[in-house]
Amino acid sequence: MSLPRILLGLAGLLALGACTRAPAPVHFFAEGQPERLSDWNVLYVADGRLRLNAQVLPYDLDSALFTDYAHKLRTVWMPAGTPARYRQDGAIDFPVGTIISKTFYYPRGEGDTVLRSDDTGADADGGLTLGKVRLVETRLLVRRASGWIALPYVWNAGQTEARLMRTGELVPLTLAGADGRRQPLEYMVPDENQCAGCHGTDLTSRQIFPIGPRARHLNHDFAYAGGKANQLRHWQEVGYLGDLPAGELPRNVAWNDRAAPLEARARSYLDINCGHCHSPSGAARTSGMWLDAGTRDPLRLGRCKLPIAAGQGTGNRAWDIVPGAPDDSILTYRMQSVDPGVMMPELGRGLVHEEGVELIRQWIAAMPAQDCGA
């Protein structure tokens, strides 16, 4: 064999090795704010795919917070030998060194459009094929000794790197629906203060905490590369969760599971979309309307409840929820609005979640009619 062919073959082997060799381990930064997402080595781009590093575990929630129809790839990584501790109600108690990531993306449509569609989840190994999706942002929640910090990273046009955007960003997109409808959207990447606004689930401490990874949101099967398994039990098996009790654990239903009871679906939707603020400890606790999973008092849930300091957000409606009458209820009015001074949730969306609004309308309509003024 000639020398040029030998050199060409060696070059090919080196190139192949560069594509397939394992990345450096996950890098936890105990301080500072790294400029690039790749500095953390949680996710990496290789061979046209967004991949998960070793010991980075994908997960999902029974119901996800609505974010303008974005799909989400969620992952968690913890230092070896330091499992999280189970909690019955609040967020799982993660150890110092934990890195939680949430990558927001859309399936690609024709031309420059992205698809308005239900979240179908990541690939079988937890990654994403970049030719099929448009990456928008990756948010990190990092547990340091001083508490949690939130860092928003925005992906570049080439889908090769995401850069820290502490002041947020507006990303222009065009959503294409299955019905042919096209919808312009300025996708809003939150700034650090807005991240803290949502994740400040304890108004007393003013610290931020994870919202999604709670037992009731994780207690269902996930399609891992090795087969389906209950997420909580799997986390325990891989050393990511300790103190997991035996027996039945709290569980929410998926809000879009039409086989589940309407009441359970609506409460699950309100829990994940509203309950982190509207709870006894959340930022909206002074509203008196608590929409978290643990609230059972009908008045606290808004039934025939007068609004507190809602201002123009009432839409000239008198009660938060009028049983049997969704068109007379403030809750549906605010969910259907995109006016920043009216809409609920206040952050995280620029569009109306049409399917979510319809669910809550059905839930209110199914309540026994009641004259709130009586």
PDB file of N, CA and C in Angstrom, residues 195-252:
ATOM      1  N   CYS A 195     -36.486  33.742  36.110  1.00  0.00           N
ATOM      2  CA  CYS A 195     -36.283  32.358  36.556  1.00  0.00           C
ATOM      3  C   CYS A 195     -36.563  32.251  38.052  1.00  0.00           C
ATOM      4  N   ALA A 196     -36.007  33.196  38.798  1.00  0.00           N
ATOM      5  CA  ALA A 196     -36.202  33.192  40.246  1.00  0.00           C
ATOM      6  C   ALA A 196     -37.658  33.452  40.604  1.00  0.00           C
ATOM      7  N   GLY A 197     -38.363  34.249  39.771  1.00  0.00           N
ATOM      8  CA  GLY A 197     -39.759  34.545  40.042  1.00  0.00           C
ATOM      9  C   GLY A 197     -40.629  33.309  40.043  1.00  0.00           C
ATOM     10  N   CYS A 198     -40.361  32.387  39.110  1.00  0.00           N
ATOM     11  CA  CYS A 198     -41.141  31.150  39.057  1.00  0.00           C
ATOM     12  C   CYS A 198     -40.656  30.127  40.081  1.00  0.00           C
ATOM     13  N   HIS A 199     -39.340  30.020  40.223  1.00  0.00           N
ATOM     14  CA  HIS A 199     -38.782  28.982  41.085  1.00  0.00           C
ATOM     15  C   HIS A 199     -38.709  29.398  42.550  1.00  0.00           C
ATOM     16  N   GLY A 200     -39.150  30.613  42.854  1.00  0.00           N
ATOM     17  CA  GLY A 200     -39.207  31.032  44.249  1.00  0.00           C
ATOM     18  C   GLY A 200     -40.468  30.501  44.898  1.00  0.00           C
ATOM     19  N   THR A 201     -40.513  29.195  45.103  1.00  0.00           N
ATOM     20  CA  THR A 201     -41.731  28.533  45.583  1.00  0.00           C
ATOM     21  C   THR A 201     -41.943  28.689  47.085  1.00  0.00           C
ATOM     22  N   ASP A 202     -40.960  29.271  47.782  1.00  0.00           N
ATOM     23  CA  ASP A 202     -41.102  29.535  49.213  1.00  0.00           C
ATOM     24  C   ASP A 202     -40.864  31.019  49.435  1.00  0.00           C
ATOM     25  N   LEU A 203     -41.960  31.770  49.575  1.00  0.00           N
ATOM     26  CA  LEU A 203     -41.861  33.219  49.682  1.00  0.00           C
ATOM     27  C   LEU A 203     -41.136  33.635  50.954  1.00  0.00           C
ATOM     28  N   THR A 204     -41.178  32.820  51.985  1.00  0.00           N
ATOM     29  CA  THR A 204     -40.548  33.171  53.254  1.00  0.00           C
ATOM     30  C   THR A 204     -39.026  33.177  53.137  1.00  0.00           C
ATOM     31  N   SER A 205     -38.462  32.118  52.565  1.00  0.00           N
ATOM     32  CA  SER A 205     -37.007  32.015  52.454  1.00  0.00           C
ATOM     33  C   SER A 205     -36.449  32.821  51.287  1.00  0.00           C
ATOM     34  N   ARG A 206     -37.289  33.081  50.270  1.00  0.00           N
ATOM     35  CA  ARG A 206     -36.888  33.784  49.048  1.00  0.00           C
ATOM     36  C   ARG A 206     -35.777  33.056  48.292  1.00  0.00           C
ATOM     37  N   GLN A 207     -35.609  31.783  48.563  1.00  0.00           N
ATOM     38  CA  GLN A 207     -34.684  30.969  47.782  1.00  0.00           C
ATOM     39  C   GLN A 207     -35.443  30.303  46.644  1.00  0.00           C
ATOM     40  N   ILE A 208     -34.707  29.816  45.652  1.00  0.00           N
ATOM     41  CA  ILE A 208     -35.352  29.125  44.537  1.00  0.00           C
ATOM     42  C   ILE A 208     -35.161  27.627  44.690  1.00  0.00           C
ATOM     43  N   PHE A 209     -36.096  26.879  44.120  1.00  0.00           N
ATOM     44  CA  PHE A 209     -36.088  25.426  44.213  1.00  0.00           C
ATOM     45  C   PHE A 209     -36.601  24.836  42.894  1.00  0.00           C
ATOM     46  N   PRO A 210     -36.277  23.582  42.612  1.00  0.00           N
ATOM     47  CA  PRO A 210     -36.888  22.926  41.448  1.00  0.00           C
ATOM     48  C   PRO A 210     -38.399  22.839  41.615  1.00  0.00           C
ATOM     49  N   ILE A 211     -39.108  22.842  40.499  1.00  0.00           N
ATOM     50  CA  ILE A 211     -40.570  22.744  40.516  1.00  0.00           C
ATOM     51  C   ILE A 211     -41.032  21.356  40.079  1.00  0.00           C
ATOM     52  N   GLY A 212     -40.504  20.874  38.954  1.00  0.00           N
ATOM     53  CA  GLY A 212     -41.001  19.639  38.364  1.00  0.00           C
ATOM     54  C   GLY A 212     -40.676  18.361  39.109  1.00  0.00           C
ATOM     55  N   PRO A 213     -39.421  18.157  39.537  1.00  0.00           N
ATOM     56  CA  PRO A 213     -39.066  16.857  40.122  1.00  0.00           C
ATOM     57  C   PRO A 213     -39.599  16.656  41.541  1.00  0.00           C
ATOM     58  N   ARG A 214     -40.879  16.384  41.610  1.00  0.00           N
ATOM     59  CA  ARG A 214     -41.559  16.017  42.844  1.00  0.00           C
ATOM     60  C   ARG A 214     -42.103  14.608  42.666  1.00  0.00           C
ATOM     61  N   ALA A 215     -42.290  13.922  43.756  1.00  0.00           N
ATOM     62  CA  ALA A 215     -42.695  12.519  43.673  1.00  0.00           C
ATOM     63  C   ALA A 215     -43.951  12.349  42.831  1.00  0.00           C
ATOM     64  N   ARG A 216     -44.937  13.216  43.022  1.00  0.00           N
ATOM     65  CA  ARG A 216     -46.217  13.036  42.323  1.00  0.00           C
ATOM     66  C   ARG A 216     -46.088  13.267  40.815  1.00  0.00           C
ATOM     67  N   HIS A 217     -45.082  14.034  40.372  1.00  0.00           N
ATOM     68  CA  HIS A 217     -44.868  14.273  38.942  1.00  0.00           C
ATOM     69  C   HIS A 217     -43.992  13.203  38.297  1.00  0.00           C
ATOM     70  N   LEU A 218     -43.198  12.498  39.093  1.00  0.00           N
ATOM     71  CA  LEU A 218     -42.242  11.515  38.566  1.00  0.00           C
ATOM     72  C   LEU A 218     -42.741  10.080  38.667  1.00  0.00           C
ATOM     73  N   ASN A 219     -43.824   9.863  39.391  1.00  0.00           N
ATOM     74  CA  ASN A 219     -44.274   8.505  39.699  1.00  0.00           C
ATOM     75  C   ASN A 219     -45.028   7.876  38.526  1.00  0.00           C
ATOM     76  N   HIS A 220     -44.284   7.542  37.477  1.00  0.00           N
ATOM     77  CA  HIS A 220     -44.839   6.836  36.321  1.00  0.00           C
ATOM     78  C   HIS A 220     -43.676   6.228  35.539  1.00  0.00           C
ATOM     79  N   ASP A 221     -43.999   5.399  34.573  1.00  0.00           N
ATOM     80  CA  ASP A 221     -42.972   4.715  33.790  1.00  0.00           C
ATOM     81  C   ASP A 221     -42.320   5.659  32.788  1.00  0.00           C
ATOM     82  N   PHE A 222     -41.022   5.433  32.558  1.00  0.00           N
ATOM     83  CA  PHE A 222     -40.252   6.173  31.555  1.00  0.00           C
ATOM     84  C   PHE A 222     -39.596   5.153  30.640  1.00  0.00           C
ATOM     85  N   ALA A 223     -39.542   5.464  29.346  1.00  0.00           N
ATOM     86  CA  ALA A 223     -38.959   4.538  28.374  1.00  0.00           C
ATOM     87  C   ALA A 223     -37.446   4.735  28.303  1.00  0.00           C
ATOM     88  N   TYR A 224     -36.726   4.089  29.211  1.00  0.00           N
ATOM     89  CA  TYR A 224     -35.264   4.138  29.194  1.00  0.00           C
ATOM     90  C   TYR A 224     -34.733   3.274  28.052  1.00  0.00           C
ATOM     91  N   ALA A 225     -33.451   3.469  27.732  1.00  0.00           N
ATOM     92  CA  ALA A 225     -32.841   2.675  26.660  1.00  0.00           C
ATOM     93  C   ALA A 225     -32.927   1.184  26.963  1.00  0.00           C
ATOM     94  N   GLY A 226     -32.883   0.813  28.242  1.00  0.00           N
ATOM     95  CA  GLY A 226     -32.956  -0.592  28.628  1.00  0.00           C
ATOM     96  C   GLY A 226     -34.359  -1.109  28.858  1.00  0.00           C
ATOM     97  N   GLY A 227     -35.366  -0.282  28.625  1.00  0.00           N
ATOM     98  CA  GLY A 227     -36.749  -0.695  28.807  1.00  0.00           C
ATOM     99  C   GLY A 227     -37.481   0.228  29.761  1.00  0.00           C
ATOM    100  N   LYS A 228     -38.802   0.081  29.816  1.00  0.00           N
ATOM    101  CA  LYS A 228     -39.622   0.933  30.667  1.00  0.00           C
ATOM    102  C   LYS A 228     -39.423   0.589  32.140  1.00  0.00           C
ATOM    103  N   ALA A 229     -39.442   1.628  32.973  1.00  0.00           N
ATOM    104  CA  ALA A 229     -39.335   1.435  34.418  1.00  0.00           C
ATOM    105  C   ALA A 229     -39.929   2.646  35.112  1.00  0.00           C
ATOM    106  N   ASN A 230     -40.440   2.430  36.320  1.00  0.00           N
ATOM    107  CA  ASN A 230     -40.938   3.532  37.124  1.00  0.00           C
ATOM    108  C   ASN A 230     -39.771   4.457  37.467  1.00  0.00           C
ATOM    109  N   GLN A 231     -39.954   5.741  37.259  1.00  0.00           N
ATOM    110  CA  GLN A 231     -38.837   6.671  37.425  1.00  0.00           C
ATOM    111  C   GLN A 231     -38.306   6.707  38.856  1.00  0.00           C
ATOM    112  N   LEU A 232     -39.195   6.766  39.841  1.00  0.00           N
ATOM    113  CA  LEU A 232     -38.738   6.842  41.228  1.00  0.00           C
ATOM    114  C   LEU A 232     -37.952   5.595  41.610  1.00  0.00           C
ATOM    115  N   ARG A 233     -38.447   4.421  41.200  1.00  0.00           N
ATOM    116  CA  ARG A 233     -37.742   3.173  41.519  1.00  0.00           C
ATOM    117  C   ARG A 233     -36.413   3.103  40.769  1.00  0.00           C
ATOM    118  N   HIS A 234     -36.405   3.598  39.527  1.00  0.00           N
ATOM    119  CA  HIS A 234     -35.169   3.579  38.741  1.00  0.00           C
ATOM    120  C   HIS A 234     -34.130   4.510  39.350  1.00  0.00           C
ATOM    121  N   TRP A 235     -34.552   5.688  39.776  1.00  0.00           N
ATOM    122  CA  TRP A 235     -33.617   6.600  40.436  1.00  0.00           C
ATOM    123  C   TRP A 235     -33.001   5.935  41.672  1.00  0.00           C
ATOM    124  N   GLN A 236     -33.822   5.192  42.391  1.00  0.00           N
ATOM    125  CA  GLN A 236     -33.313   4.478  43.565  1.00  0.00           C
ATOM    126  C   GLN A 236     -32.290   3.420  43.152  1.00  0.00           C
ATOM    127  N   GLU A 237     -32.585   2.681  42.091  1.00  0.00           N
ATOM    128  CA  GLU A 237     -31.700   1.605  41.647  1.00  0.00           C
ATOM    129  C   GLU A 237     -30.337   2.112  41.182  1.00  0.00           C
ATOM    130  N   VAL A 238     -30.307   3.278  40.542  1.00  0.00           N
ATOM    131  CA  VAL A 238     -29.034   3.808  40.033  1.00  0.00           C
ATOM    132  C   VAL A 238     -28.314   4.665  41.070  1.00  0.00           C
ATOM    133  N   GLY A 239     -28.850   4.761  42.278  1.00  0.00           N
ATOM    134  CA  GLY A 239     -28.181   5.497  43.341  1.00  0.00           C
ATOM    135  C   GLY A 239     -28.469   6.979  43.379  1.00  0.00           C
ATOM    136  N   TYR A 240     -29.544   7.415  42.707  1.00  0.00           N
ATOM    137  CA  TYR A 240     -29.890   8.830  42.680  1.00  0.00           C
ATOM    138  C   TYR A 240     -30.965   9.216  43.692  1.00  0.00           C
ATOM    139  N   LEU A 241     -31.559   8.262  44.367  1.00  0.00           N
ATOM    140  CA  LEU A 241     -32.640   8.567  45.302  1.00  0.00           C
ATOM    141  C   LEU A 241     -32.616   7.590  46.461  1.00  0.00           C
ATOM    142  N   GLY A 242     -32.558   8.137  47.674  1.00  0.00           N
ATOM    143  CA  GLY A 242     -32.596   7.308  48.869  1.00  0.00           C
ATOM    144  C   GLY A 242     -33.878   7.528  49.646  1.00  0.00           C
ATOM    145  N   ASP A 243     -34.091   6.711  50.659  1.00  0.00           N
ATOM    146  CA  ASP A 243     -35.244   6.845  51.564  1.00  0.00           C
ATOM    147  C   ASP A 243     -36.579   6.703  50.855  1.00  0.00           C
ATOM    148  N   LEU A 244     -36.613   5.999  49.732  1.00  0.00           N
ATOM    149  CA  LEU A 244     -37.875   5.843  49.007  1.00  0.00           C
ATOM    150  C   LEU A 244     -38.744   4.819  49.738  1.00  0.00           C
ATOM    151  N   PRO A 245     -39.924   5.224  50.209  1.00  0.00           N
ATOM    152  CA  PRO A 245     -40.755   4.284  50.965  1.00  0.00           C
ATOM    153  C   PRO A 245     -41.365   3.217  50.070  1.00  0.00           C
ATOM    154  N   ALA A 246     -41.663   2.084  50.683  1.00  0.00           N
ATOM    155  CA  ALA A 246     -42.360   1.022  49.957  1.00  0.00           C
ATOM    156  C   ALA A 246     -43.844   1.369  49.879  1.00  0.00           C
ATOM    157  N   GLY A 247     -44.536   0.671  49.008  1.00  0.00           N
ATOM    158  CA  GLY A 247     -45.971   0.871  48.901  1.00  0.00           C
ATOM    159  C   GLY A 247     -46.346   1.973  47.940  1.00  0.00           C
ATOM    160  N   GLU A 248     -47.598   2.423  48.034  1.00  0.00           N
ATOM    161  CA  GLU A 248     -48.133   3.398  47.097  1.00  0.00           C
ATOM    162  C   GLU A 248     -47.559   4.784  47.362  1.00  0.00           C
ATOM    163  N   LEU A 249     -47.174   5.464  46.309  1.00  0.00           N
ATOM    164  CA  LEU A 249     -46.588   6.796  46.399  1.00  0.00           C
ATOM    165  C   LEU A 249     -47.507   7.806  45.722  1.00  0.00           C
ATOM    166  N   PRO A 250     -47.412   9.084  46.081  1.00  0.00           N
ATOM    167  CA  PRO A 250     -48.297  10.092  45.462  1.00  0.00           C
ATOM    168  C   PRO A 250     -48.097  10.137  43.958  1.00  0.00           C
ATOM    169  N   ARG A 251     -49.183  10.388  43.248  1.00  0.00           N
ATOM    170  CA  ARG A 251     -49.111  10.377  41.786  1.00  0.00           C
ATOM    171  C   ARG A 251     -50.184  11.283  41.201  1.00  0.00           C
ATOM    172  N   ASN A 252     -49.768  12.160  40.296  1.00  0.00           N
ATOM    173  CA  ASN A 252     -50.712  12.932  39.489  1.00  0.00           C
ATOM    174  C   ASN A 252     -50.974  12.189  38.185  1.00  0.00           C
TER     175      ASN A 252
END
